[in-house]
Amino acid sequence: MAIEEAHAIRRINPLSLFDVANSEKRPLYVAAPMVRYSKLPFRLLVRDYGVDITYTPMILAHEFIRHPVARASDFSTSPSEGVVIAQFASNDPTEFGRAAEMISPWVNGVDLNCGCPQSWASKEGLGCSLMASREKVAAMVKEAKRRLSGTGKTVSVKIRVHKDVEETKRFVACVEEAGVDFITVHGRTRNQRSSTPPDYDAIKVVRDSTKLPMLANGDVYSLADAHEITRRTGADGVMAARGLLVNPTLFAGHERTPREAVATFMDYASASGLRIELVIHHLSEMMAGFSTRKERMKLTQCNDMVDLTDLLEDHWQIVPIAAASA
């Protein structure tokens, strides 16, 4: 891809993709921010199979703005990457705004995480703990919008629902007034585990209370799920996490990960230098549809990408595209 084309992609405003999806009479398809797993190779793969927007893993804003090593570790991109949003964890307007400004040339927007339920995040005043501080979140949105003014980059927030959905409505109204461009609503409270079914009725209540573009998040495991969830909630699109880990091709309508997608992922992972343990985790998830757990345990015995490539070819007849064309 030419540098000019890559620059053109970075000039795409994510809000325009909501309009494109609507014109095609379908939900916007979005890949969620997943700690460790939303790295560049996986983002490139899901883009090949119908995802409109990808998110980076959650990045700690205070580390990102202070340490070049942290920036290199937390974020990488490629001229061939499509529309991508960087998600930050922060509880300080200046910190969030500065991180947004620093990363803006390489992304299409930034997102504030107000939904991470992990205890360490709550202790730091990050993630879900921000759901009790809507004025602070509004201040953070305003600062990021100020710093990104004129760039065409979006500022969004990802939230969970409160036990009292009326409080969620007040939260959304506050950040809407602050100028947030769109929101993602995860249909669980901060204390509910992933085994608890998402509350799609609560998401609909929020949807009906705001004019903001909105994504629904929670239990998207198939293309049929995506359409049913948007029908039930009225959301403009869906964000998938665990469903995409198991089947990165779900938005393209595949019921399970095809072998060619595994081969493509190996190419992307090899080119990026993704850590071997992360590659093995992705393969273990993606290959569940056509292999047994015992078979996949062989993956954990591989020491490097050469071992993995040999195992995939010998046991499953999967050959990375680059290797096959060499």
XYZ file of C-alpha atoms in Angstrom:
326
model
C 0.000 0.000 0.000
C 1.350 3.425 -0.942
C 2.135 5.887 1.834
C -0.421 8.281 0.361
C -3.112 5.615 0.615
C -2.162 4.877 4.216
C -2.463 8.578 5.029
C -5.850 8.637 3.337
C -7.056 5.810 5.596
C -5.997 7.771 8.681
C -8.122 10.674 7.443
C -11.265 8.534 7.513
C -13.573 9.665 10.286
C -15.058 6.586 12.003
C -18.469 8.291 12.093
C -18.603 8.025 8.305
C -18.484 4.228 8.616
C -21.689 4.270 10.648
C -23.299 5.930 7.631
C -21.805 3.379 5.228
C -23.095 0.445 7.279
C -26.525 2.046 7.537
C -26.661 2.550 3.762
C -25.874 -1.149 3.383
C -28.699 -1.994 5.816
C -26.425 -3.781 8.268
C -24.794 -3.130 11.640
C -21.326 -1.637 11.869
C -18.916 -4.475 12.674
C -16.294 -3.686 15.303
C -13.504 -5.702 16.956
C -13.268 -4.987 20.682
C -10.179 -3.901 22.604
C -8.795 -7.046 24.246
C -5.806 -6.910 26.575
C -2.886 -8.788 24.947
C -4.979 -10.088 22.059
C -5.950 -7.032 19.964
C -2.410 -6.678 18.671
C -1.650 -5.729 15.069
C -1.608 -9.254 13.512
C -5.064 -10.055 14.862
C -6.413 -6.653 13.827
C -5.126 -7.200 10.285
C -6.752 -10.635 10.165
C -10.226 -9.532 11.244
C -10.064 -6.624 8.802
C -9.651 -9.203 6.043
C -12.941 -10.770 7.139
C -15.398 -7.916 7.308
C -14.563 -5.906 10.441
C -15.089 -2.190 9.829
C -13.217 -0.789 12.834
C -10.612 -2.378 15.092
C -9.497 -1.284 18.546
C -6.069 -1.568 20.123
C -5.714 -3.287 23.484
C -6.332 -0.954 26.420
C -3.264 1.276 26.872
C -2.352 2.961 30.160
C -2.253 6.642 29.232
C 0.195 7.684 31.956
C 2.716 5.058 30.800
C 2.193 5.883 27.140
C 2.947 9.590 27.491
C 5.997 9.102 29.715
C 7.970 6.195 28.294
C 9.063 5.538 24.690
C 9.533 1.868 25.578
C 5.914 1.650 26.720
C 4.747 3.309 23.507
C 6.669 0.820 21.388
C 5.369 -2.094 23.461
C 1.733 -1.006 23.610
C 1.135 0.187 20.073
C 2.191 -0.737 16.570
C 0.484 -0.225 13.252
C 1.039 -0.859 9.566
C 0.413 1.052 6.336
C -2.002 -1.733 5.395
C -4.082 -1.422 8.565
C -7.594 -0.075 8.170
C -9.551 2.206 10.482
C -8.266 1.748 14.041
C -9.120 3.332 17.382
C -6.681 3.496 20.279
C -8.263 2.780 23.637
C -6.772 4.356 26.762
C -7.227 3.827 30.464
C -6.948 7.125 32.301
C -8.608 9.181 35.029
C -7.000 12.540 34.323
C -8.127 14.992 31.611
C -4.639 16.325 30.834
C -3.165 12.838 30.722
C -5.889 11.471 28.444
C -5.768 14.511 26.192
C -2.003 14.320 25.860
C -2.085 10.605 25.022
C -4.801 11.246 22.433
C -2.751 14.003 20.841
C 0.429 11.914 20.736
C -1.147 8.889 19.077
C -3.533 10.757 16.768
C -1.376 10.738 13.592
C -1.435 6.927 13.550
C -5.079 6.223 14.419
C -8.580 7.328 13.435
C -9.823 8.002 16.933
C -9.327 7.444 20.649
C -11.556 5.757 23.189
C -11.731 6.063 26.972
C -12.189 2.790 28.843
C -14.940 3.114 31.425
C -15.763 -0.572 31.442
C -12.777 -2.637 32.577
C -13.987 -4.576 35.665
C -10.602 -5.854 36.838
C -9.797 -5.082 40.457
C -6.410 -3.505 39.744
C -8.060 -0.984 37.411
C -10.690 -0.061 39.996
C -8.009 0.458 42.651
C -6.281 2.898 40.302
C -9.514 4.764 39.616
C -9.645 3.431 36.059
C -12.126 1.439 34.013
C -15.460 0.723 35.678
C -14.707 3.017 38.598
C -15.199 5.964 36.224
C -18.864 5.035 35.879
C -19.366 6.786 39.224
C -17.583 9.945 37.999
C -19.449 11.173 34.961
C -18.308 14.784 35.387
C -14.682 13.668 35.367
C -15.289 11.593 32.248
C -16.961 14.607 30.629
C -13.886 16.710 31.436
C -11.646 14.076 29.872
C -13.751 13.978 26.730
C -13.649 17.782 26.466
C -9.861 17.884 26.815
C -9.305 15.194 24.192
C -11.747 16.912 21.829
C -9.911 20.209 22.334
C -6.537 18.693 21.532
C -7.853 16.813 18.491
C -9.871 19.725 17.126
C -9.598 19.948 13.354
C -7.977 16.530 12.940
C -11.110 14.561 12.089
C -10.306 12.061 14.850
C -13.138 10.825 17.047
C -13.347 10.639 20.835
C -15.536 7.865 22.209
C -16.173 6.065 25.492
C -16.866 2.412 26.267
C -19.063 1.785 29.286
C -20.982 -0.871 31.182
C -24.518 -0.404 32.459
C -25.315 0.580 36.028
C -27.558 -1.589 38.172
C -29.992 1.313 37.882
C -30.155 2.011 34.152
C -31.443 5.526 34.871
C -27.945 6.298 36.166
C -26.509 5.056 32.876
C -28.833 7.401 31.016
C -27.569 10.322 33.116
C -23.976 9.290 32.460
C -24.508 9.149 28.703
C -26.317 12.498 28.678
C -23.368 14.068 30.496
C -20.720 12.806 28.075
C -22.960 13.606 25.120
C -23.097 17.223 26.270
C -19.287 17.150 26.579
C -19.034 16.361 22.873
C -18.326 12.628 22.749
C -18.699 11.305 19.206
C -20.146 7.862 19.939
C -20.452 5.328 22.735
C -20.166 1.586 23.205
C -22.441 -0.006 25.805
C -21.544 -3.377 27.290
C -24.724 -4.983 28.593
C -23.357 -6.099 31.964
C -22.744 -4.268 35.230
C -19.259 -3.877 36.663
C -19.781 -6.860 38.997
C -21.253 -9.300 36.511
C -19.101 -12.028 35.019
C -19.043 -12.957 31.348
C -21.187 -16.007 32.168
C -24.071 -13.641 32.990
C -26.220 -12.943 29.910
C -25.961 -9.325 28.704
C -28.933 -7.097 29.461
C -29.988 -6.086 25.965
C -33.093 -4.388 27.347
C -30.847 -2.032 29.314
C -28.846 -1.274 26.179
C -32.100 -0.427 24.387
C -33.106 1.932 27.196
C -29.801 3.753 26.750
C -30.208 3.708 22.962
C -33.625 5.337 23.246
C -32.275 8.047 25.542
C -29.603 9.451 23.226
C -29.041 10.500 19.643
C -25.396 9.454 19.754
C -24.248 6.679 17.421
C -24.009 3.580 19.600
C -22.409 0.144 19.569
C -23.782 -2.788 21.572
C -21.246 -5.103 23.204
C -21.779 -8.542 24.697
C -22.040 -12.129 23.425
C -21.611 -11.620 19.683
C -20.624 -15.095 18.481
C -22.034 -15.145 14.951
C -23.259 -12.908 12.172
C -26.817 -13.875 13.148
C -26.082 -12.702 16.708
C -24.894 -9.348 15.384
C -28.108 -8.730 13.510
C -30.353 -9.996 16.307
C -28.611 -7.838 18.936
C -28.954 -4.696 16.830
C -32.602 -5.556 16.213
C -33.256 -5.955 19.943
C -31.306 -2.902 21.075
C -31.630 -0.453 18.203
C -27.841 0.003 18.278
C -26.049 1.134 15.131
C -23.450 -1.604 15.334
C -21.967 -4.357 17.438
C -18.607 -4.899 19.091
C -17.342 -8.477 19.403
C -14.583 -9.788 21.654
C -14.495 -13.466 22.642
C -16.526 -14.434 19.589
C -13.838 -13.028 17.306
C -11.052 -14.764 19.210
C -12.668 -18.118 18.440
C -13.812 -17.144 14.954
C -12.126 -14.044 13.478
C -14.212 -14.581 10.340
C -17.650 -14.425 11.970
C -18.605 -11.077 10.429
C -17.900 -12.562 6.995
C -20.530 -15.194 7.766
C -18.275 -18.180 8.472
C -19.567 -20.509 11.177
C -16.032 -21.469 12.171
C -12.529 -20.289 11.350
C -11.445 -21.532 7.914
C -7.952 -22.974 7.615
C -6.889 -20.264 5.193
C -7.561 -17.672 7.898
C -5.165 -19.529 10.212
C -2.542 -19.482 7.451
C -3.040 -15.748 6.946
C -2.738 -15.090 10.676
C 0.577 -16.948 10.745
C 1.864 -14.643 8.017
C 0.829 -11.540 9.932
C 2.218 -12.883 13.213
C 5.556 -13.822 11.647
C 5.963 -10.421 10.025
C 5.174 -8.559 13.250
C 7.287 -10.564 15.670
C 4.285 -11.340 17.893
C 5.363 -13.255 20.992
C 5.119 -17.009 20.565
C 2.844 -17.511 23.572
C 0.312 -15.064 22.104
C 0.463 -16.767 18.711
C -0.202 -20.133 20.382
C -3.155 -18.696 22.297
C -4.714 -17.305 19.111
C -4.206 -20.582 17.267
C -5.702 -22.570 20.137
C -8.824 -20.415 20.025
C -9.178 -20.267 16.232
C -8.590 -23.970 15.602
C -11.222 -25.217 18.078
C -13.686 -25.697 15.211
C -11.629 -28.326 13.409
C -9.341 -29.873 16.029
C -9.576 -31.535 19.421
C -8.203 -30.105 22.631
C -5.654 -32.912 22.741
C -4.492 -32.044 19.244
C -4.188 -28.362 20.120
C -2.046 -29.211 23.140
C 0.705 -30.008 20.630
C 0.860 -26.268 19.921
C 2.105 -25.573 23.443
C 5.098 -27.816 22.834
C 6.414 -25.533 20.071
C 9.341 -23.321 20.987
C 9.294 -20.902 18.071
C 7.529 -19.948 14.858
C 9.491 -22.547 12.858
C 8.164 -25.299 15.106
C 4.636 -23.921 14.815
C 4.810 -23.671 11.028
C 6.073 -27.249 10.741
C 3.361 -28.558 13.086
C 0.565 -26.769 11.245
C 1.739 -28.162 7.911
C 2.440 -31.702 9.106
C -0.651 -32.183 11.276
C -3.299 -29.934 9.696
C -1.925 -29.228 6.196
C -1.998 -25.503 6.933
C 0.778 -23.624 5.153
C 1.276 -19.869 5.708
C 0.714 -17.984 2.454
C 4.240 -16.572 2.385
C 5.766 -20.025 2.852
C 3.534 -21.568 0.203
C 4.528 -18.940 -2.384
C 8.247 -18.977 -1.562
